[in-house]
Short mmCIF file of C-alpha atoms in Angstrom, two decimals:
data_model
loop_
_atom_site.label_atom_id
_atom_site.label_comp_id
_atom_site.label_asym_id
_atom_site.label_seq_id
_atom_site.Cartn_x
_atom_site.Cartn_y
_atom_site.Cartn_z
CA UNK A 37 25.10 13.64 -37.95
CA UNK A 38 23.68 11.45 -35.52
CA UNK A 39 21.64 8.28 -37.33
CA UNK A 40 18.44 6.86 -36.36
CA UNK A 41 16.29 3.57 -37.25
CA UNK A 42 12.63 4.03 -37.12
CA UNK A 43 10.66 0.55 -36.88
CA UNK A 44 6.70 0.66 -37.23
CA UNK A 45 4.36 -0.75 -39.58
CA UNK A 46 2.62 2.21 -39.94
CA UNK A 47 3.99 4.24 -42.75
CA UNK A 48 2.09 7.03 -41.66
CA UNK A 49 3.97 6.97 -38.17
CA UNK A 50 7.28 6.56 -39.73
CA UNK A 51 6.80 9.28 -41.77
CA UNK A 52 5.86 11.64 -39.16
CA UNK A 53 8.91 10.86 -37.05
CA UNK A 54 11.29 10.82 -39.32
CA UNK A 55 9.78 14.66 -40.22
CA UNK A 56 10.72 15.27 -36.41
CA UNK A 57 13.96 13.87 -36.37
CA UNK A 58 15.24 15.24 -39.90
CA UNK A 59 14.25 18.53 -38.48
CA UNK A 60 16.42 17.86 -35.32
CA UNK A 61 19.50 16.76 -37.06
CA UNK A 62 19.40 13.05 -37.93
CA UNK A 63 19.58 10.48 -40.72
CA UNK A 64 16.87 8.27 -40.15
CA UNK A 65 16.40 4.84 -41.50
CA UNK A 66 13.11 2.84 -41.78
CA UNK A 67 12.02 -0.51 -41.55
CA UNK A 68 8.23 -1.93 -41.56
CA UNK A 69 8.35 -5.35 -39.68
CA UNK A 70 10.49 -6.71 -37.16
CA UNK A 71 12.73 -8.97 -39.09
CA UNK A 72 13.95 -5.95 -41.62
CA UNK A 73 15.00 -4.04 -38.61
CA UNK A 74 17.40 -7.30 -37.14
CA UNK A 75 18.35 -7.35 -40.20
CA UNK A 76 19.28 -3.35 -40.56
CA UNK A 77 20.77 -3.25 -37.17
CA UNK A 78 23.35 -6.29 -38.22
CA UNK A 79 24.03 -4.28 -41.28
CA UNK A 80 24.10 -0.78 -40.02
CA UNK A 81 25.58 1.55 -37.10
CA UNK A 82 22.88 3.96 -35.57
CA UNK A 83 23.19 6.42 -32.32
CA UNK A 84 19.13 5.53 -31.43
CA UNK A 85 15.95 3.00 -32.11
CA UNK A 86 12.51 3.94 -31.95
CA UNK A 87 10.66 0.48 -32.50
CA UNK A 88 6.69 0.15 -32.47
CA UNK A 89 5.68 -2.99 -29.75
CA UNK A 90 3.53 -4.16 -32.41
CA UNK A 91 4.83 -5.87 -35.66
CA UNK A 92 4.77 -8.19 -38.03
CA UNK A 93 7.09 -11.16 -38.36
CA UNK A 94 8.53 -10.08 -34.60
CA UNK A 95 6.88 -8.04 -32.31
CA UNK A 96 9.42 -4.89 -30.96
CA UNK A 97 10.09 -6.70 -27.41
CA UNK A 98 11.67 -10.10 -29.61
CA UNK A 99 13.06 -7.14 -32.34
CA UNK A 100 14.67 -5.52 -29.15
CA UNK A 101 15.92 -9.02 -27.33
CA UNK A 102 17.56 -9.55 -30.86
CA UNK A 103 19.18 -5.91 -30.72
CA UNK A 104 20.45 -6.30 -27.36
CA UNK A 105 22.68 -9.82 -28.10
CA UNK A 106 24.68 -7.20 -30.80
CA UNK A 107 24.42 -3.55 -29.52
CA UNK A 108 24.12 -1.57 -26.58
CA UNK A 109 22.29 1.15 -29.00
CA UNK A 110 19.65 3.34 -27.06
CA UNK A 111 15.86 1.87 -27.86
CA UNK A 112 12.97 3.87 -27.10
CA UNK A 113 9.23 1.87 -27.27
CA UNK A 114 6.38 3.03 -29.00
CA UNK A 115 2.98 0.96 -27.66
CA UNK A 116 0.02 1.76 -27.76
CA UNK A 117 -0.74 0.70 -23.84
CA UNK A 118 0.84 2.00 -20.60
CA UNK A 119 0.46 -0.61 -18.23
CA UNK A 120 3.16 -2.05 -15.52
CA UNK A 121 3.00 -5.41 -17.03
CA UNK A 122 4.28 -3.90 -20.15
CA UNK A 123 6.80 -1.75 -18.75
CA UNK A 124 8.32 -4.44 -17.14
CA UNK A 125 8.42 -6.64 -19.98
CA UNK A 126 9.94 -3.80 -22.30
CA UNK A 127 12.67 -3.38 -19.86
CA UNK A 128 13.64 -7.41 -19.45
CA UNK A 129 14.15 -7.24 -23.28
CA UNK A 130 16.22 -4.39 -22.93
CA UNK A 131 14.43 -1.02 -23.83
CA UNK A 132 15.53 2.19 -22.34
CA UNK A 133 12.61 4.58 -22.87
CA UNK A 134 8.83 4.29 -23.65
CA UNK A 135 6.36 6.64 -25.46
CA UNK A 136 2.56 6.14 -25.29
CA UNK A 137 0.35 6.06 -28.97
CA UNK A 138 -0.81 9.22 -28.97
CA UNK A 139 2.64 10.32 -28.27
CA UNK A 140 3.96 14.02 -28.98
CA UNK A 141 6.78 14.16 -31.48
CA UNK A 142 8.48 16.81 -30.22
CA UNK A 143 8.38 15.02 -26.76
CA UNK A 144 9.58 11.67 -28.31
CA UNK A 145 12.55 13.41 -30.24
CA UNK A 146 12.93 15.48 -26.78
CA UNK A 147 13.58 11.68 -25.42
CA UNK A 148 15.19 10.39 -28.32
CA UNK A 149 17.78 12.89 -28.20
CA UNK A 150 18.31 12.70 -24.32
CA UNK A 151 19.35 8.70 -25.11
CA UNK A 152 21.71 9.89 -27.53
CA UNK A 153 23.35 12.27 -25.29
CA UNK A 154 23.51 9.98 -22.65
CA UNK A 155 24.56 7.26 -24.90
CA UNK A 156 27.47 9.02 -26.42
CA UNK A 157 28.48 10.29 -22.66
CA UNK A 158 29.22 7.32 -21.66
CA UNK A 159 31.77 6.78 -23.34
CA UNK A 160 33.70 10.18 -23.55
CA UNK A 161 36.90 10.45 -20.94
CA UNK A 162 34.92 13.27 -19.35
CA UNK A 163 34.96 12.41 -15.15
CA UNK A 164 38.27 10.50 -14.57
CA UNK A 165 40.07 7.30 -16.56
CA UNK A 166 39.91 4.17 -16.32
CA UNK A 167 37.81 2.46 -13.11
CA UNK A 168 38.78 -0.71 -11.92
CA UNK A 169 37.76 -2.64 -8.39
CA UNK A 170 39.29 -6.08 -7.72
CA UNK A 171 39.01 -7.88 -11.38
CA UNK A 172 36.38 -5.78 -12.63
CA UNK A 173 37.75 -2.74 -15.35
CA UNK A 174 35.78 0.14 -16.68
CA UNK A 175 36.47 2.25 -19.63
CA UNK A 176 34.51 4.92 -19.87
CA UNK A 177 36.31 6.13 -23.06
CA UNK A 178 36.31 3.11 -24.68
CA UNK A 179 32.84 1.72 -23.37
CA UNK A 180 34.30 -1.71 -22.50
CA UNK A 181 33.77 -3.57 -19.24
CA UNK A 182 35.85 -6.79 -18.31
CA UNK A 183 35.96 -8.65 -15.72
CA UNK A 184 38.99 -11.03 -15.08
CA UNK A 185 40.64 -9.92 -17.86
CA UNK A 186 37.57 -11.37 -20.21
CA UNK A 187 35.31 -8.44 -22.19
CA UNK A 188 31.59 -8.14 -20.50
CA UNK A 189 29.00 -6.68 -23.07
CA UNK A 190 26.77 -4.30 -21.49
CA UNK A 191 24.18 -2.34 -22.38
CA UNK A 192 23.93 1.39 -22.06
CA UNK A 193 21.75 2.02 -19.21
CA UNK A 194 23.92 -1.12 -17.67
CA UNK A 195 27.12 0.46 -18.02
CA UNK A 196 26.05 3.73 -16.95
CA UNK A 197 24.17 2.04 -13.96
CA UNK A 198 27.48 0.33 -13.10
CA UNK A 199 29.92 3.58 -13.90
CA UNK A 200 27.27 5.06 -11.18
CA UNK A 201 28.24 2.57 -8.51
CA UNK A 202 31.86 2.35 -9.38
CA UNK A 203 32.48 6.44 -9.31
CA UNK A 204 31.47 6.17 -6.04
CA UNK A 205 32.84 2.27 -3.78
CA UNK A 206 31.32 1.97 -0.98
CA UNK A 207 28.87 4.52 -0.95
CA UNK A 208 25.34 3.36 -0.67
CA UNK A 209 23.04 4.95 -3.86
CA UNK A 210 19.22 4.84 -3.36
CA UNK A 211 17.14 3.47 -5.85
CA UNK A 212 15.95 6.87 -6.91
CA UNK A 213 19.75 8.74 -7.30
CA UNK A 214 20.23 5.73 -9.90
CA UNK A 215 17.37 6.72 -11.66
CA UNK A 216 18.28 10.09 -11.61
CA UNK A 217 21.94 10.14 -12.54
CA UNK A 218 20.75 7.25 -15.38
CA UNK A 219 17.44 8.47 -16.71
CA UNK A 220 17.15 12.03 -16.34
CA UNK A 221 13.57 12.82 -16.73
CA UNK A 222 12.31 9.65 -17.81
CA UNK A 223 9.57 8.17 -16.18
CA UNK A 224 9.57 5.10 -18.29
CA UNK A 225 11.63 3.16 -15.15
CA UNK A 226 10.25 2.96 -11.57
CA UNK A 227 12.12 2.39 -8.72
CA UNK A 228 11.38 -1.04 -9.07
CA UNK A 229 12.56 -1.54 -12.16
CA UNK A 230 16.06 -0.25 -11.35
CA UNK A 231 16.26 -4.19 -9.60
CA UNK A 232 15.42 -5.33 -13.04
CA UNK A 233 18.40 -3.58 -13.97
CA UNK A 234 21.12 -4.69 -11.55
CA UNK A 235 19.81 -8.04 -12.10
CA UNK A 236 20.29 -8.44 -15.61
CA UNK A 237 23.83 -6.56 -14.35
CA UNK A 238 24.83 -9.00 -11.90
CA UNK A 239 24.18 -11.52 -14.08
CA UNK A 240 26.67 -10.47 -17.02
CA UNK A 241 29.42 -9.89 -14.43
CA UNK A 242 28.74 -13.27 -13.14
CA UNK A 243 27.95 -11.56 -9.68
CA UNK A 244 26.26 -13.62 -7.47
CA UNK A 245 23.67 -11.51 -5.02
CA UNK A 246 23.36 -14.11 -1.83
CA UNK A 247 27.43 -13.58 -2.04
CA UNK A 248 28.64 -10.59 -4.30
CA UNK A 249 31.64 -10.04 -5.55
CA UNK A 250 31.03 -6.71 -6.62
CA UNK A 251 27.73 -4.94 -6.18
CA UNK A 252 26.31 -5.53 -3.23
CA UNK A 253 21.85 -4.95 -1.71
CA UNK A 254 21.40 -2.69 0.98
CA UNK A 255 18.00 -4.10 1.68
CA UNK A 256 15.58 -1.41 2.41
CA UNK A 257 18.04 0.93 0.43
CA UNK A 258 19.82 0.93 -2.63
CA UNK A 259 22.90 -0.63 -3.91
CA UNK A 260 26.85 -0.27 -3.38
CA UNK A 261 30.09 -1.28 -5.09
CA UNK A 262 32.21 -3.40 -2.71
CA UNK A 263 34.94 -1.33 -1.29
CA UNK A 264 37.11 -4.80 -1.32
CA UNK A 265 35.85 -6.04 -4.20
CA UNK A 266 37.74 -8.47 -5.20
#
């Protein structure tokens, strides 16, 4: 049974989606302020997040920072505005989906459940072994990434953005195939955002842009994985 952490101060909002997501199969966990859910994620193991933007004792983009430094666990953002500036500060802290207050529960749970899925995908042995170019090593079955022989943590959409590039070395991949093969039907990531991404990417590989090693711009384009990456 899949196990989720639901993170709003609300209690009427946590109640109503854990209703939803006991009905769809999971355990669900709650937690009213932003410390308590640090705290839960330290002590617990869950397959998905849904964490309110606004909290007490830390808001959900700090909650979701703190999340990221110990788990690649999918996060979906509840706020109560839908605004780029908030977008793109939800996905520098790490979030990988976004749901608007009013929000329909079946279409959060629809999303919540679409993370999972991905999020568990990721790492089965499903589409080939082990992927390796020059001194950077994917396991897909494992869900590790090192490069040089040293471990690389990565978060989900990361590693799935980077599995994308490696399937396929030296084939160019637009902006919008990433989105597609990463997010499905999400439209909580723009084009742009997918930079965002590969940034944060590069910067955990230790990939530098002006000369990569690995993953290289296509200006005008997309991204591609070095053929002779090295």
């Amino acid at each position: 049974m899949p196990r989720a952490l639901v993170v709003d101060d609300e209690r009427n909002i946590r109640d109503l989606v854990k209703v939803y997501l006991v009905a769809a199969g999971f355990e669900v966990d709650e937690a009213e302020d932003g410390l308590a859910a640090v705290d839960m994620v330290g002590r617990g193991s869950y397959d998905a997040i849904v964490l309110d933007i606004m909290l007490p004792k830390a808001d959900g983009a700090e909650v979701c920072r703190r999340i990221r430094e110990r788990s690649d666990v999918p996060v979906i953002m509840l706020t109560a505005r839908d605004v780029e500036s908030d977008k793109v500060a939800l996905l520098e802290a790490g979030a990988d989906d976004y749901v608007t207050k009013p929000f329909s529960p079946p279409e959060l749970v629809a999303r919540v459940r679409a993370a999972v899925r991905r999020y568990r995908g990721s790492a089965d042995a499903e589409g080939g072994g082990v992927l390796s170019a020059g001194g950077l090593v994917l396991d897909p079955a494992a869900h590790e990434v090192s490069v040089d022989g040293k471990p690389v943590v990565l978060t989900a959409k990361e590693f799935a953005i980077l599995e994308t590039l490696m399937r396929q070395p030296g084939v160019v991949l637009s902006r919008q195939q990433i989105l597609d093969a990463v997010w499905g039907f999400s439209d909580f990531v723009d084009l742009r955002g997918i930079d965002v991404y590969v940034r944060h990417l590069r910067e955990k590989l230790g990939d530098d842009a002006s000369e990569p090693r690995f993953i290289e711009t296509i200006r005008g384009v997309g991204y591609r994985l070095k053929r002779d990456a090295r």
